[in-house]
Coordinates of C-alpha atoms in Angstrom, one line a residue:
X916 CA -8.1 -4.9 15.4
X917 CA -4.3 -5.3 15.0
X918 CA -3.2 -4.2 11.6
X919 CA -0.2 -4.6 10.5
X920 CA 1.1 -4.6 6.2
X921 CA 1.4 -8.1 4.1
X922 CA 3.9 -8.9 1.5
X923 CA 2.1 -7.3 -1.1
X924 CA 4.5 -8.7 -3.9
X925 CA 3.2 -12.2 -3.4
X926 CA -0.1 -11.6 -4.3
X927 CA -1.3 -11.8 -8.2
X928 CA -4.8 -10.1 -8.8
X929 CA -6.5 -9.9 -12.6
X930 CA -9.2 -7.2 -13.3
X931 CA -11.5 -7.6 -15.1
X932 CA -14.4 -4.5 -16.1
X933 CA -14.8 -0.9 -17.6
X934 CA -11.5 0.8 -18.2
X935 CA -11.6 4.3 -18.7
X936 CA -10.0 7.6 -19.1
X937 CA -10.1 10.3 -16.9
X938 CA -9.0 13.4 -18.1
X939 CA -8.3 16.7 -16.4
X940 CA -8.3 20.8 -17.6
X941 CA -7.0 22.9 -14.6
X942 CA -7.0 26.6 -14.8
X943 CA -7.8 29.7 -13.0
X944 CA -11.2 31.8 -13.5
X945 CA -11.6 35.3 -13.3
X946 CA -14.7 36.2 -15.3
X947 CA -17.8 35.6 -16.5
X948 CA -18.3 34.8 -19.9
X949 CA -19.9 37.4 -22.0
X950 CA -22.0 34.3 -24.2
X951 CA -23.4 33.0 -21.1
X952 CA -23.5 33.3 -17.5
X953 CA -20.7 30.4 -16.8
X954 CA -17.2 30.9 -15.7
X955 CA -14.5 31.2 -18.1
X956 CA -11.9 28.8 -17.3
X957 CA -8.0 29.9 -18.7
X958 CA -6.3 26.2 -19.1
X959 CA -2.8 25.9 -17.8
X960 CA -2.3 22.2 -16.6
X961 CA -4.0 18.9 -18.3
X962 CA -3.7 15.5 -16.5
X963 CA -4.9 12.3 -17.7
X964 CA -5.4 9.7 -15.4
X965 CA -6.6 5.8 -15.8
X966 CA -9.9 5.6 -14.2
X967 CA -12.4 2.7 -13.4
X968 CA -10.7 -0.8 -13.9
X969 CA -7.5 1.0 -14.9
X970 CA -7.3 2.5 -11.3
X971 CA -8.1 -0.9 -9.5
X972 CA -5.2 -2.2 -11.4
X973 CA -3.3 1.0 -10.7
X974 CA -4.0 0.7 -7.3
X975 CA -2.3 -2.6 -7.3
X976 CA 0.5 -1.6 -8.6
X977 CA 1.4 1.4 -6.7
X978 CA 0.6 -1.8 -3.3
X979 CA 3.6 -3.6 -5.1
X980 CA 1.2 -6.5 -6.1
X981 CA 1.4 -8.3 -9.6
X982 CA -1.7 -6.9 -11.6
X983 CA -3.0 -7.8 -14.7
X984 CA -6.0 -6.4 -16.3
X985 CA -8.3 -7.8 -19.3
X986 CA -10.6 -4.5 -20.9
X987 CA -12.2 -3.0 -23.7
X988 CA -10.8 0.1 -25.5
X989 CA -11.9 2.0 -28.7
X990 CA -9.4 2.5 -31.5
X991 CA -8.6 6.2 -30.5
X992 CA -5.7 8.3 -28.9
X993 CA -7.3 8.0 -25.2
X994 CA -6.6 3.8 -25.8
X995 CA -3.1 4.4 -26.3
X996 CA -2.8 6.9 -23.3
X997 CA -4.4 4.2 -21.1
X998 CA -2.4 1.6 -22.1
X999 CA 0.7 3.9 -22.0
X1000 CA 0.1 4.6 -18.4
X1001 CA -0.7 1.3 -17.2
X1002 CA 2.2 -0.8 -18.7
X1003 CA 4.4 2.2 -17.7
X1004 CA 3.2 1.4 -13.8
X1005 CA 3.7 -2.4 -14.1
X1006 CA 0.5 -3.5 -15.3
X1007 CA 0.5 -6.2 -17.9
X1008 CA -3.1 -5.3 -20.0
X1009 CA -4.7 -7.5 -22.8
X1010 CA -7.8 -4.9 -23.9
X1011 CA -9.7 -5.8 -27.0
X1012 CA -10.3 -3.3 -29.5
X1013 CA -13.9 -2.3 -30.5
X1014 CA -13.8 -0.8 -33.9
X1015 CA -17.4 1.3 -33.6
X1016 CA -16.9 2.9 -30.4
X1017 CA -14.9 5.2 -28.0
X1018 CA -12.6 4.5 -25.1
X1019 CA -14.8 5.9 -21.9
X1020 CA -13.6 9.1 -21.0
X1021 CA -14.4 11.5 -18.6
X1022 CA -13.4 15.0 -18.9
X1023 CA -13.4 17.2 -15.8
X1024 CA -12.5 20.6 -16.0
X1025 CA -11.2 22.1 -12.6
X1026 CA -10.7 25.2 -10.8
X1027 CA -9.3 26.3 -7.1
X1028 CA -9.4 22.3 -6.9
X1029 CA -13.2 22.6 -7.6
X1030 CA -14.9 20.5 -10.4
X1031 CA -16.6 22.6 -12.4
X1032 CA -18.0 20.6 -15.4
X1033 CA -18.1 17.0 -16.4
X1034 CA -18.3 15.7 -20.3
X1035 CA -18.8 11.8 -20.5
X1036 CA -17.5 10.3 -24.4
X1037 CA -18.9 7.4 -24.2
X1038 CA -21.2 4.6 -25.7
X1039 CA -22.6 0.9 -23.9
X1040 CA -20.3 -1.9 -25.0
X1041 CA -22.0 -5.0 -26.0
X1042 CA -21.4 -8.6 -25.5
X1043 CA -19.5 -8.9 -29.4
X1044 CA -16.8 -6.3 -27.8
X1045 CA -15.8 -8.8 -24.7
X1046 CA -16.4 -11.5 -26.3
X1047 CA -12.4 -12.7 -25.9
X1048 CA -12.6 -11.9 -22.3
X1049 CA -14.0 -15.9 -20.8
X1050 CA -11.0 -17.4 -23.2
X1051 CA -8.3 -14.7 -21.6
X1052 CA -9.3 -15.4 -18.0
X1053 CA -8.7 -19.2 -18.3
X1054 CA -5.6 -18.9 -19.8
X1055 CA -4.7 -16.5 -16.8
X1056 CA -6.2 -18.3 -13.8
X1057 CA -3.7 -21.2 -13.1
X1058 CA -1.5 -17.9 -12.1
X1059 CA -4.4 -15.7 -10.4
X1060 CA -4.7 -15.4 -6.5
X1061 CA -7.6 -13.4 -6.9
X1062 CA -10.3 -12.7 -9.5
X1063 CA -11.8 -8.6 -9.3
X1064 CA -14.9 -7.9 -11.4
X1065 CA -14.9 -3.7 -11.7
X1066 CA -18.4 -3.1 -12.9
X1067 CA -19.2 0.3 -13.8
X1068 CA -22.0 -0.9 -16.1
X1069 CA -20.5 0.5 -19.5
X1070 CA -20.9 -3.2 -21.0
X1071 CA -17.2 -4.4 -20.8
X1072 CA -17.7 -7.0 -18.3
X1073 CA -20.2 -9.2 -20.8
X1074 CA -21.6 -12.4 -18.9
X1075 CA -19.8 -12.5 -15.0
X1076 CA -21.5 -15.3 -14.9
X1077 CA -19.2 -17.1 -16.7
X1078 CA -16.2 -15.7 -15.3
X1079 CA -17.1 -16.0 -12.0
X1080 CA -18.1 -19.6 -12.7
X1081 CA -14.8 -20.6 -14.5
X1082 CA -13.0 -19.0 -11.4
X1083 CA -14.6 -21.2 -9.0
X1084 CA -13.7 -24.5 -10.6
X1085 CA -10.3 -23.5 -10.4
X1086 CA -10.6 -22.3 -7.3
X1087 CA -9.8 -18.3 -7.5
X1088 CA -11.7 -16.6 -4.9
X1089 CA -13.9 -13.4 -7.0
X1090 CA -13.9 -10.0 -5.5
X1091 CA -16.9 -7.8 -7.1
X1092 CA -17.6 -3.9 -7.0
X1093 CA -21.0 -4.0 -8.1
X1094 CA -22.9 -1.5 -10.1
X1095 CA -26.8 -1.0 -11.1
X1096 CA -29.8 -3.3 -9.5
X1097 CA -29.4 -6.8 -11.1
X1098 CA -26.9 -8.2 -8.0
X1099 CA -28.1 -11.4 -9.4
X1100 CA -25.1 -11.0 -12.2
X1101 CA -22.7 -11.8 -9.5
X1102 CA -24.5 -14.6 -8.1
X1103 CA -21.4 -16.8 -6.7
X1104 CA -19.0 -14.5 -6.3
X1105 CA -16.8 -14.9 -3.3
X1106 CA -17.5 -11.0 -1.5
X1107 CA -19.7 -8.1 -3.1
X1108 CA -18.4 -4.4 -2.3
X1109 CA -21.6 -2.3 -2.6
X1110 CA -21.9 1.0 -1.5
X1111 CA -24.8 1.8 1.1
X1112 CA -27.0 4.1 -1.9
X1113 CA -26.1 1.0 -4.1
X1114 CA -27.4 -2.0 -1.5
X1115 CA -30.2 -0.1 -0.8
X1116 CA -31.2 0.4 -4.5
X1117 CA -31.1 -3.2 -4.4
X1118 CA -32.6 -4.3 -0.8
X1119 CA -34.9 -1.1 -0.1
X1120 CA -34.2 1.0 2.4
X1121 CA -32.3 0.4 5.8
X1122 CA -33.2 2.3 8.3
X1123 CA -31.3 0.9 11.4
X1124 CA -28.6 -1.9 12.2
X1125 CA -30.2 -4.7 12.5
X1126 CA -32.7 -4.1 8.8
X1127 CA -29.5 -3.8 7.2
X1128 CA -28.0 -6.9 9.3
X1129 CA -30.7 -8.8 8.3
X1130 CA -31.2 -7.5 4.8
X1131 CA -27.2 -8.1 3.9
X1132 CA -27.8 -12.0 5.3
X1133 CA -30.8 -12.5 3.1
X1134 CA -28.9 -11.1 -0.3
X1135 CA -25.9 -13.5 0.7
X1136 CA -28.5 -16.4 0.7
X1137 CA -29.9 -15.7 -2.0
X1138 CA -27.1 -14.9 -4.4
X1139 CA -25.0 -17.6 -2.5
X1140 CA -22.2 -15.0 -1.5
X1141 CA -19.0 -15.9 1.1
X1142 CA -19.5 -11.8 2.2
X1143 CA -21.0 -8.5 2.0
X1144 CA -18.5 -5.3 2.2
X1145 CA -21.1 -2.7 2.4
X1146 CA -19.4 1.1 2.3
X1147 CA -21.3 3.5 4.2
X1148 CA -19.5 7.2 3.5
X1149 CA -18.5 9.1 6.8
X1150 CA -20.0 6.1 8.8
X1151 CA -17.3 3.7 7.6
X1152 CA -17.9 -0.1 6.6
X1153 CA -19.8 -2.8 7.5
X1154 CA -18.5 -6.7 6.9
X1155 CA -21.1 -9.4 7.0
X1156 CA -21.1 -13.2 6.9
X1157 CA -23.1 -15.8 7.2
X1158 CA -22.8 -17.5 10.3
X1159 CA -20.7 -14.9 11.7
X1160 CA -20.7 -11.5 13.7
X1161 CA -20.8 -8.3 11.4
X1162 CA -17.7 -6.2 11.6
X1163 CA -18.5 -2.2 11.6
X1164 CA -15.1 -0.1 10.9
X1165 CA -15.3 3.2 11.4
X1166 CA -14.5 6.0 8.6
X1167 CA -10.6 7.0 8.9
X1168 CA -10.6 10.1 6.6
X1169 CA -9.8 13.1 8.7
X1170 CA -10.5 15.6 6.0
X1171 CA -12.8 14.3 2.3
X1172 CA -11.3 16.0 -0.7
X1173 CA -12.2 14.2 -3.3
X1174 CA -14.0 10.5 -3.2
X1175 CA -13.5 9.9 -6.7
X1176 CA -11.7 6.2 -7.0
X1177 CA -12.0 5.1 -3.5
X1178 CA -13.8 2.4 -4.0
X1179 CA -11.4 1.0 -6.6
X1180 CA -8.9 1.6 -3.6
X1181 CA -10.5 -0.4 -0.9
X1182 CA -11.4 -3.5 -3.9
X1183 CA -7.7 -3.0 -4.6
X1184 CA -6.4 -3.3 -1.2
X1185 CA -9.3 -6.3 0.0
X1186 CA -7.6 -8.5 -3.3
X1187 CA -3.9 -7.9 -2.7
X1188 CA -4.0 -8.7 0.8
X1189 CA -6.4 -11.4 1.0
X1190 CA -4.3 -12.7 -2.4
X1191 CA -1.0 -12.0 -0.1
X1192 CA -2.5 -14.6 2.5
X1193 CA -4.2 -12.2 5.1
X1194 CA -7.9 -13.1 6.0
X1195 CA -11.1 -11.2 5.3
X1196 CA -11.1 -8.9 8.2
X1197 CA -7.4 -8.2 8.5
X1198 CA -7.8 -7.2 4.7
X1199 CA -11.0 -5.3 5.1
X1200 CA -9.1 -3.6 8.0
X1201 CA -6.4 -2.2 5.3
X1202 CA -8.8 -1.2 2.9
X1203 CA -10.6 0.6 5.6
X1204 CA -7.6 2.7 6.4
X1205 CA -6.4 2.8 2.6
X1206 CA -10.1 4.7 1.8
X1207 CA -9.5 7.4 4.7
X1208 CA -6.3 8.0 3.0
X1209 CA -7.0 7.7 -0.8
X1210 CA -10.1 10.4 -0.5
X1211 CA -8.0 12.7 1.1
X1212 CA -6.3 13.1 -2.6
X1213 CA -7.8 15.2 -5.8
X1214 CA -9.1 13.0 -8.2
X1215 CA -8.6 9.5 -9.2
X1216 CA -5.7 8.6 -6.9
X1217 CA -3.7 5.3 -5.7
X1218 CA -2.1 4.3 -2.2
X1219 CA 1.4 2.9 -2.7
X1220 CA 2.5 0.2 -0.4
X1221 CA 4.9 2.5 1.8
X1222 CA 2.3 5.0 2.8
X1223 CA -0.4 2.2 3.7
X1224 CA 2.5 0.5 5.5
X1225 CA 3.4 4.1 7.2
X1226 CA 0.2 4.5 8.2
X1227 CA -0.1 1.0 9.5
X1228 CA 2.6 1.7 11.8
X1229 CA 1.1 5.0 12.9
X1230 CA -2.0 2.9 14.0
X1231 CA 0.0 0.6 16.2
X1232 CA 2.3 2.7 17.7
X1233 CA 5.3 1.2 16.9
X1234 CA 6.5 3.2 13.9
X1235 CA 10.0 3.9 12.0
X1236 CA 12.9 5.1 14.0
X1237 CA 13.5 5.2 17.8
X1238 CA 11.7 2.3 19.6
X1239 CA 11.9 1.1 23.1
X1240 CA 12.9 -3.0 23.2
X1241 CA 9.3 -3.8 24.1
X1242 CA 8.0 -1.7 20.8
X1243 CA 10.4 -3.3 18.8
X1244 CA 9.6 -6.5 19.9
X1245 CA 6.0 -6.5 19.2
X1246 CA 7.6 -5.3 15.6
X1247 CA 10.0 -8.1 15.1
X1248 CA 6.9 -10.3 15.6
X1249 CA 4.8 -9.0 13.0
X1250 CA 7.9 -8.4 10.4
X1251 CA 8.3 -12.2 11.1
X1252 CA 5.1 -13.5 10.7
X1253 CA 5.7 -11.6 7.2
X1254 CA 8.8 -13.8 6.6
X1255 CA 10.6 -10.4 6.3
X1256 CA 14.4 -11.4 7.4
X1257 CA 16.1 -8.9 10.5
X1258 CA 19.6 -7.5 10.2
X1259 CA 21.2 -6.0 13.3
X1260 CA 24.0 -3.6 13.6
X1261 CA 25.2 -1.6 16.6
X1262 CA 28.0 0.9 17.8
X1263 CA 28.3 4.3 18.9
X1264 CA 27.7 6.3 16.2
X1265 CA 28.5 9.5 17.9
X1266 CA 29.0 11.8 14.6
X1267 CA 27.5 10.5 11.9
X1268 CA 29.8 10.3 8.7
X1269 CA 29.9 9.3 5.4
X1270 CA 31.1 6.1 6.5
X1271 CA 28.1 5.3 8.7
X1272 CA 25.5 6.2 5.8
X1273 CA 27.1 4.1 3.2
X1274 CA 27.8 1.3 5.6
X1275 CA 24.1 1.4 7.0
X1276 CA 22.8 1.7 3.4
X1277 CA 25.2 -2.0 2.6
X1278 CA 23.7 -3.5 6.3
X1279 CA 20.3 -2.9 5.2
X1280 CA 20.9 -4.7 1.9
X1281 CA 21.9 -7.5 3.4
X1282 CA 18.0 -8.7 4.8
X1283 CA 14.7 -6.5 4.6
X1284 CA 14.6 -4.7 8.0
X1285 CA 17.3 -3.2 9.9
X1286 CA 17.7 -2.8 13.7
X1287 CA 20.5 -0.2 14.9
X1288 CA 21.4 0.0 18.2
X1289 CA 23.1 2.5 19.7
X1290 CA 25.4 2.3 23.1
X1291 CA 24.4 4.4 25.8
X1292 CA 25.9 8.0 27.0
X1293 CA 27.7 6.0 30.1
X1294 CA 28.9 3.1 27.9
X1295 CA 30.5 4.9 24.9
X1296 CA 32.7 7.2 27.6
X1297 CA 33.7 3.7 29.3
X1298 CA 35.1 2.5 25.5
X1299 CA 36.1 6.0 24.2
X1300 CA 37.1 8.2 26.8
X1301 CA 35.5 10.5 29.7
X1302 CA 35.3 13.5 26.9
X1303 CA 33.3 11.1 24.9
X1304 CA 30.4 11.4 23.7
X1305 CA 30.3 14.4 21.6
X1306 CA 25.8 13.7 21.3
X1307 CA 23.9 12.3 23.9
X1308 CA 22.3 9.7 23.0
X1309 CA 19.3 10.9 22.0
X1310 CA 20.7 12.6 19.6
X1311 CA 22.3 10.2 18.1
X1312 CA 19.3 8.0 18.1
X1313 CA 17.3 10.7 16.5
X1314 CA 19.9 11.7 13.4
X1315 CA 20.0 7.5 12.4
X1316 CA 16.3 7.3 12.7
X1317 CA 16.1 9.8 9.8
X1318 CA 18.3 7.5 7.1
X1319 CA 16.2 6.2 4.7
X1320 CA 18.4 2.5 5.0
X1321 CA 17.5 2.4 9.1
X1322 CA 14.1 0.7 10.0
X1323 CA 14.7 0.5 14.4
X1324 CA 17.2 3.0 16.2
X1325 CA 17.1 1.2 20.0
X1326 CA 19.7 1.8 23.0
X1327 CA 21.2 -0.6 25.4
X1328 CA 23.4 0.1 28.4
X1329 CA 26.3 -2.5 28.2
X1330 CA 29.3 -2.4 27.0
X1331 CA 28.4 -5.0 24.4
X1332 CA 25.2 -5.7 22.4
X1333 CA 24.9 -9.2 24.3
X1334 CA 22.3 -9.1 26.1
X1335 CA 20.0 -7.2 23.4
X1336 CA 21.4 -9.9 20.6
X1337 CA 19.9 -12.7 22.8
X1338 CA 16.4 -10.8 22.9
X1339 CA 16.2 -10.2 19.1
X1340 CA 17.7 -13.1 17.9
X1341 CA 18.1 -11.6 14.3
X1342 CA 18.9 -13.3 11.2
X1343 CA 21.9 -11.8 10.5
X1344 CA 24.6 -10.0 12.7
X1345 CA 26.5 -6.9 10.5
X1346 CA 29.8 -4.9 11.7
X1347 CA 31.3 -2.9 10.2
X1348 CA 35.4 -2.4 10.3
X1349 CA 38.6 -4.3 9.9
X1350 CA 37.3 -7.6 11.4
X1351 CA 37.1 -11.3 10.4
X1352 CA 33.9 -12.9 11.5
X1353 CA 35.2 -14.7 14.0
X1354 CA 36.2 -11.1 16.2
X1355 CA 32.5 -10.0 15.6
X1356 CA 30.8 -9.1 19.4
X1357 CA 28.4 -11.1 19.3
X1358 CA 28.8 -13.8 16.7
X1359 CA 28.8 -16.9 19.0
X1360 CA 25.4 -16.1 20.2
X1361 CA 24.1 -15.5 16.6
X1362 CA 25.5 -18.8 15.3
X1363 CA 24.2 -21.1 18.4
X1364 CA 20.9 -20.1 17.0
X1365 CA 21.5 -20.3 13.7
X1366 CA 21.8 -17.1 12.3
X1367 CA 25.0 -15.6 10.0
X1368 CA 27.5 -13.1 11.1
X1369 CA 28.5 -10.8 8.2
X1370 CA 31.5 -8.0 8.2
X1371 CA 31.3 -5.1 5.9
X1372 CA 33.8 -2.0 5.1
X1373 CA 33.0 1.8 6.2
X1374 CA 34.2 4.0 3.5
X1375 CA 37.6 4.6 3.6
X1376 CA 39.5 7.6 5.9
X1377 CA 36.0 7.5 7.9
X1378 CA 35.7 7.2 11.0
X1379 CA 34.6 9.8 14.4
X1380 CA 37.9 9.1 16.2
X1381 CA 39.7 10.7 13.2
X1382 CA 37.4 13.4 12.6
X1383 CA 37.5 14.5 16.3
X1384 CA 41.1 14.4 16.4
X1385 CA 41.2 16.7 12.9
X1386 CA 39.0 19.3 14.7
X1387 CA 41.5 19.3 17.5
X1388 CA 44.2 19.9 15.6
X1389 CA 42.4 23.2 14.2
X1390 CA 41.1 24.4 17.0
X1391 CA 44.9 24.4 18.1
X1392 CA 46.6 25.5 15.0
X1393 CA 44.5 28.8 15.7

């Protein structure tokens, strides 16, 4: 499967389920405890972390997507950390108070990254403390993409029933992490995210491919589902639905440190792409690769958007920095299927200055990828002299592949960017320099097709000419 990162910014998801706190003691251990035979744990480091819907809508966040999330809170400290945390991160939350019970919290003490002891503080909301939830959700859903149900089964989720069913009339697709034995809750729902230990509760036990094949179909049937994400551990995921093939995707997690969250990861990542346009199996593609990442992390932890996209560069091959033209073609077709607009810039770049960063940092401001290229060994000594270049080419390459502002370093031989500028075709030609338009190398070919021709300033008394000729003038004064 060809994977490849969505606009994650167009894509508005609401949560809706259990919001709860997950709070952390680290310390070291050294002894036994004379009271009892149990470690005694020497605090030094406390971490609180949103956990449950919180990190769904986290999770969102960190992807760059709009989130929004509806919950239940208690009237307690841990409420006002949660919501502190999430509106810091982006998240716009509307959590109704209960007045006779606790935010969930879940406190973990930890030691040599090892959890030693778990204390759960909470108590089963009921139907009176999400009763404002139905209300909230239609005033939300003319501006909803996507509708997630995180169901931990502390009670804040009330009747999904009735959300799902007002999400369907106005047709928001609902995305469902499912918890206990009574599936039938989500009957509707657009895709169901079960883990393996949690379908089998539900189906019996599935004890090859084709049981749980044919298992999945009959639960879709009956509980009229679009899909079945089932997550199977160290054996990866399964996608099944009706009418179509299943879709097994291996586990991606090189080393498991902690699982905790990863399935509010992969829910996250299945809503904000599918909400940012991609289809099921593209999105269930990222999520596959977002859970090999996310459990590689201690504790409740989130993906942001530029490690996914990282690592859905690393997958294709074709990643930041040096690129031959053929890798960063099959680039420039995927960043423009995105919509994501190309800015080109070239020259020879042989000792990279001050001027080059800030002027590079400018070019890349002026669309959302940029493509350097860089004139070859042989062509900068035909246009700067047969002691020219100081770097090879390679080196050069290498040194702008590693500014933050550069996307693409790629070479060509002539002594213009011509021939490469009628490949790439980008949207907008920069140089850099005392030049009008009109002078730019280049700039008839760019506006034939439409594209715009741009001229920015280096920073002043910059430039590699003058530098060499200042080290010359040392080296001779001595």
């Amino acid at each position: 499967m060809h994977l490849s990162s969505p606009r994650f910014d167009r894509a508005r998801v609401l949560v809706i389920g259990d919001l709860m706190l997950d709070r952390y003691w680290h310390g070291g251990t050294s002894r036994i405890s004379p009271e009892a035979p149990v470690p005694v744990v020497k605090v030094s480091q406390t971490d609180d972390r949103a956990g449950g819907a919180g990190n769904v809508a986290l999770n969102l966040a960190a992807l760059g997507a709009s989130a929004a999330l509806i919950s239940v809170v208690g009237r307690d400290e841990a409420a006002t950390v949660l919501e502190g945390q999430l509106r810091a991160a982006g998240v716009d939350t509307d959590l109704q108070v209960s007045m006779d019970k606790p935010t969930i919290t879940k406190l973990r003490v930890m030691s040599r990254h090892q959890q030693l002891l778990r204390m759960d503080f909470e108590e089963s909301f009921t139907a009176a403390d999400s009763s404002e939830h139905l209300l909230k959700i239609k005033r939300q859903l003319d501006e909803t993409d996507i509708l997630v149900l995180s169901d931990y089964a502390k009670g804040s989720l009330g009747d999904p029933q009735a959300l799902i069913s007002a999400a369907r009339q106005a047709g928001v697709p609902v995305l469902v992490d499912p918890k206990g034995v009574e599936f039938s809750r989500y009957r509707g729902a657009t895709l169901l995210t079960p883990n393996l230990h949690e379908f089998e509760a539900v189906v019996g036990p599935c004890d090859s491919e084709q049981i749980l094949i044919e298992k999945a179909n009959n639960l879709m049937r009956e509980l009229d589902l679009q899909a079945l994400l089932v997550t199977r551990g160290e054996q990866g995921m399964t996608l099944l639905r009706p009418g179509a093939p299943e879709l097994h995707l291996p586990a991606r997690a090189r080393e498991v440190f902690d699982v905790t969250g990863a399935g509010d990861t992969v829910i996250a990542v299945l809503s904000a792409s599918i909400g940012a346009g991609y289809s099921l199996p593209e999105s269930v593609g990222l999520a596959n690769l977002a859970a090999g990442m996310v459990v590689g992390k201690l504790g409740t932890a989130t993906v942001s958007g530029p490690e996914l996209r990282q690592a859905v560069e690393g997958e294709q091959g074709v990643e930041r920095g040096v690129v031959s033209l053929e890798q960063l073609q099959s680039a420039l077709n995927e960043a423009r299927r995105k919509g994501e607009k190309i800015v080109f810039t070239n020259g020879c770049f042989d000792i990279i200055h001050a001027g080059h960063v800030g002027y590079l940092a400018s070019a890349r401001e002026q669309g959302d990828r940029l493509i350097v290229a860089v004139n070859a060994d042989e062509s900068v000594s035909r246009l700067k002299g047969p002691s020219r270049p100081i770097n090879p080419v390679e080196r050069r390459m290498a040194v702008l592949a590693g500014l933050e502002a550069v996307d693409w370093v790629v070479s060509f031989d002539g002594d213009t960017p011509e021939s490469l500028l009628r490949q790439v075709r980008p949207d907008v030609l920069v140089k850099g320099g005392d030049y009008t338009a009109e002078q730019v190398v280049g700039a008839p070919i760019v506006r034939e097709y439409g594209g715009e021709v741009r001229v920015l300033q280096f920073v002043d008394d910059c430039s590699t000419t003058g530098i060499v000729e200042r080290i010359v003038k040392q080296v001779d004064s001595q």
